[in-house]
Short mmCIF file of C-alpha atoms in Angstrom, two decimals:
data_model
loop_
_atom_site.label_atom_id
_atom_site.label_comp_id
_atom_site.label_asym_id
_atom_site.label_seq_id
_atom_site.Cartn_x
_atom_site.Cartn_y
_atom_site.Cartn_z
CA MET A 1 136.94 0.10 -103.73
CA LYS A 2 136.62 -1.67 -100.38
CA ARG A 3 139.55 0.35 -99.11
CA ASN A 4 137.89 3.66 -100.02
CA ALA A 5 134.66 2.60 -98.32
CA THR A 6 136.56 1.60 -95.17
CA ILE A 7 138.42 4.92 -95.08
CA MET A 8 135.15 6.80 -95.56
CA VAL A 9 133.40 4.88 -92.75
CA LEU A 10 136.35 5.45 -90.40
CA GLY A 11 136.41 9.16 -91.30
CA VAL A 12 132.70 9.57 -90.57
CA ALA A 13 133.07 7.65 -87.29
CA ALA A 14 135.98 9.88 -86.25
CA ILE A 15 133.99 13.05 -87.05
CA LEU A 16 130.99 11.76 -85.08
CA LEU A 17 133.19 10.87 -82.11
CA ILE A 18 134.79 14.32 -82.09
CA ALA A 19 131.37 15.99 -82.38
CA ILE A 20 129.98 13.96 -79.46
CA ILE A 21 132.94 14.80 -77.24
CA PHE A 22 132.86 18.49 -78.21
CA PHE A 23 129.13 18.99 -77.66
CA GLN A 24 128.89 16.81 -74.56
CA ASP A 25 131.29 19.03 -72.61
CA ARG A 26 129.48 22.26 -73.45
CA GLN A 27 127.30 23.66 -70.68
CA GLU A 28 124.18 25.66 -71.30
CA ILE A 29 124.25 29.34 -70.36
CA GLY A 30 121.44 30.34 -68.03
CA SER A 31 120.32 30.95 -64.48
CA GLN A 32 119.85 27.48 -62.99
CA PRO A 33 122.32 25.31 -61.04
CA GLY A 34 124.59 23.40 -63.39
CA MET A 35 124.47 26.12 -66.04
CA ILE A 36 127.12 28.73 -66.83
CA ALA A 37 126.01 32.05 -65.31
CA GLU A 38 124.91 34.43 -68.02
CA ASN A 39 127.12 37.48 -68.29
CA PHE A 40 125.62 40.94 -67.92
CA SER A 41 126.91 44.48 -68.15
CA LEU A 42 125.33 47.14 -65.93
CA PRO A 43 126.07 50.55 -64.43
CA MET A 44 127.62 50.36 -60.98
CA HIS A 45 127.71 52.35 -57.79
CA ASN A 46 131.06 54.22 -57.59
CA GLN A 47 132.07 53.40 -61.18
CA ASP A 48 130.62 53.71 -64.66
CA ALA A 49 129.84 50.10 -65.55
CA GLY A 50 131.01 46.57 -65.08
CA GLU A 51 130.10 43.04 -65.97
CA LEU A 52 129.89 39.69 -64.26
CA ASN A 53 132.73 38.30 -66.36
CA ASP A 54 135.08 40.95 -64.89
CA TYR A 55 135.21 38.69 -61.82
CA SER A 56 135.70 35.32 -63.54
CA GLY A 57 138.23 33.07 -61.87
CA ASP A 58 136.85 33.87 -58.41
CA VAL A 59 134.15 32.06 -56.49
CA ILE A 60 131.26 34.52 -56.74
CA ILE A 61 128.30 35.09 -54.50
CA LEU A 62 125.83 37.06 -56.61
CA ASN A 63 123.15 38.65 -54.44
CA MET A 64 120.00 40.35 -55.84
CA TRP A 65 118.32 42.88 -53.57
CA ALA A 66 116.01 45.88 -53.24
CA SER A 67 116.09 48.60 -50.60
CA TRP A 68 112.52 47.96 -49.40
CA CYS A 69 113.29 44.28 -48.70
CA GLU A 70 113.82 43.62 -44.96
CA PRO A 71 115.60 40.26 -45.45
CA CYS A 72 117.93 42.05 -47.92
CA ARG A 73 118.77 44.57 -45.22
CA ASP A 74 119.26 41.85 -42.61
CA GLU A 75 121.65 39.73 -44.72
CA MET A 76 123.92 42.54 -45.97
CA PRO A 77 126.19 42.67 -42.86
CA ASP A 78 126.79 38.90 -43.15
CA LEU A 79 127.68 39.28 -46.83
CA MET A 80 130.18 42.06 -46.07
CA ARG A 81 131.73 40.06 -43.23
CA LEU A 82 132.02 36.95 -45.42
CA GLN A 83 133.74 39.00 -48.14
CA ALA A 84 136.25 40.37 -45.63
CA ASP A 85 136.96 36.90 -44.24
CA TYR A 86 137.34 35.03 -47.56
CA GLU A 87 138.53 37.64 -50.07
CA ALA A 88 142.14 36.43 -49.83
CA GLU A 89 140.99 32.93 -50.80
CA GLY A 90 139.37 34.14 -54.01
CA LEU A 91 135.81 34.97 -52.97
CA THR A 92 134.03 37.93 -54.53
CA ILE A 93 130.58 39.01 -53.40
CA LEU A 94 128.69 41.04 -55.97
CA THR A 95 125.33 42.63 -55.42
CA VAL A 96 122.69 43.67 -57.93
CA ASN A 97 120.11 46.23 -56.93
CA MET A 98 116.83 45.66 -58.74
CA GLN A 99 116.60 49.37 -59.56
CA LYS A 100 113.50 48.81 -61.68
CA LEU A 101 111.64 47.64 -58.57
CA GLU A 102 112.67 50.56 -56.35
CA ARG A 103 110.12 53.21 -55.39
CA THR A 104 112.49 56.05 -56.32
CA LEU A 105 115.93 56.27 -57.93
CA THR A 106 117.42 57.56 -54.67
CA ASP A 107 116.30 54.61 -52.50
CA ALA A 108 119.18 52.27 -53.45
CA PRO A 109 121.98 54.85 -53.02
CA ARG A 110 120.50 55.81 -49.64
CA PHE A 111 120.38 52.12 -48.64
CA ILE A 112 124.03 51.66 -49.70
CA GLU A 113 125.10 54.70 -47.68
CA GLU A 114 123.01 53.82 -44.63
CA LEU A 115 124.35 50.25 -44.41
CA GLU A 116 127.86 51.34 -45.49
CA ILE A 117 127.92 48.66 -48.16
CA ASN A 118 131.48 48.16 -49.36
CA LEU A 119 130.69 45.44 -51.91
CA PRO A 120 130.43 46.06 -55.65
CA VAL A 121 126.85 47.11 -56.49
CA PHE A 122 125.37 46.80 -59.97
CA PHE A 123 122.17 48.70 -60.82
CA ASP A 124 119.67 46.72 -62.88
CA GLU A 125 117.90 49.81 -64.18
CA ASP A 126 115.92 48.16 -66.99
CA GLY A 127 115.26 44.77 -65.40
CA VAL A 128 117.66 42.90 -67.71
CA VAL A 129 119.15 40.74 -64.94
CA TYR A 130 115.75 40.45 -63.29
CA GLU A 131 114.37 38.83 -66.45
CA ARG A 132 117.42 36.78 -67.50
CA TYR A 133 117.89 35.33 -64.02
CA ASN A 134 114.15 34.75 -63.49
CA ILE A 135 114.05 36.61 -60.17
CA ILE A 136 110.77 35.85 -58.44
CA GLY A 137 111.47 37.29 -54.99
CA MET A 138 113.97 39.20 -52.93
CA PRO A 139 116.60 38.42 -51.93
CA THR A 140 117.92 35.87 -54.41
CA THR A 141 121.50 34.61 -54.19
CA TYR A 142 123.61 32.60 -56.61
CA ILE A 143 126.87 30.85 -55.76
CA ILE A 144 129.07 30.57 -58.84
CA SER A 145 132.23 28.45 -59.05
CA ARG A 146 135.55 29.65 -60.45
CA ASP A 147 134.69 28.28 -63.89
CA GLY A 148 131.40 30.22 -64.02
CA THR A 149 129.06 27.34 -63.21
CA ILE A 150 126.09 28.14 -60.98
CA GLU A 151 126.48 25.78 -58.03
CA HIS A 152 123.62 26.97 -55.81
CA LEU A 153 120.50 29.12 -56.10
CA ILE A 154 119.08 30.40 -52.82
CA ARG A 155 115.75 32.18 -52.70
CA GLY A 156 115.31 34.13 -49.48
CA GLU A 157 117.59 35.45 -46.78
CA VAL A 158 121.10 34.03 -46.46
CA HIS A 159 123.35 33.89 -43.40
CA TYR A 160 127.12 33.80 -42.89
CA GLU A 161 127.33 30.20 -41.66
CA GLY A 162 125.13 28.76 -44.39
CA LEU A 163 127.06 30.53 -47.15
CA GLU A 164 130.37 29.58 -45.58
CA THR A 165 129.39 25.90 -45.73
CA LEU A 166 128.50 26.21 -49.43
CA ILE A 167 131.58 28.20 -50.55
CA GLU A 168 134.36 26.40 -48.66
CA PRO A 169 134.45 23.38 -51.02
CA LEU A 170 134.70 25.77 -53.99
CA LEU A 171 137.60 27.88 -52.67
#
């Protein structure tokens, strides 16, 4: 009888230990630093559709912008230059146009053409990413590590040197 009780207590303890280890290592999915970046699937410029998880395994800079946003316009050349300089090391810069916030549906494509943007551009037509990522201003930039964890959230204009400092430890 004592032996059965001992085996049962050890069994319960083992199950609890496994459960603690399993649930402790799980990260929450969301839009804040320390969380796993929530996947999304959206139409894209120059291709039908894509999703964030298509780029997993890379360090990702995820930049949210609108064509009427001057800081968005000002930072785009730095983003393109950073992509060119660090692509071979596993950096991918993705951009999401907040299509729902544009004045007309032709504003974003005109912006892309005018600035000769050569980065992947997602179109958030229905505001799905806007809501899930709690965008409160433009531009908003996320730096995501190779395992999908959001490392940094930057509200406002970004620059080459500042981003370079943040991504180098992740590459």
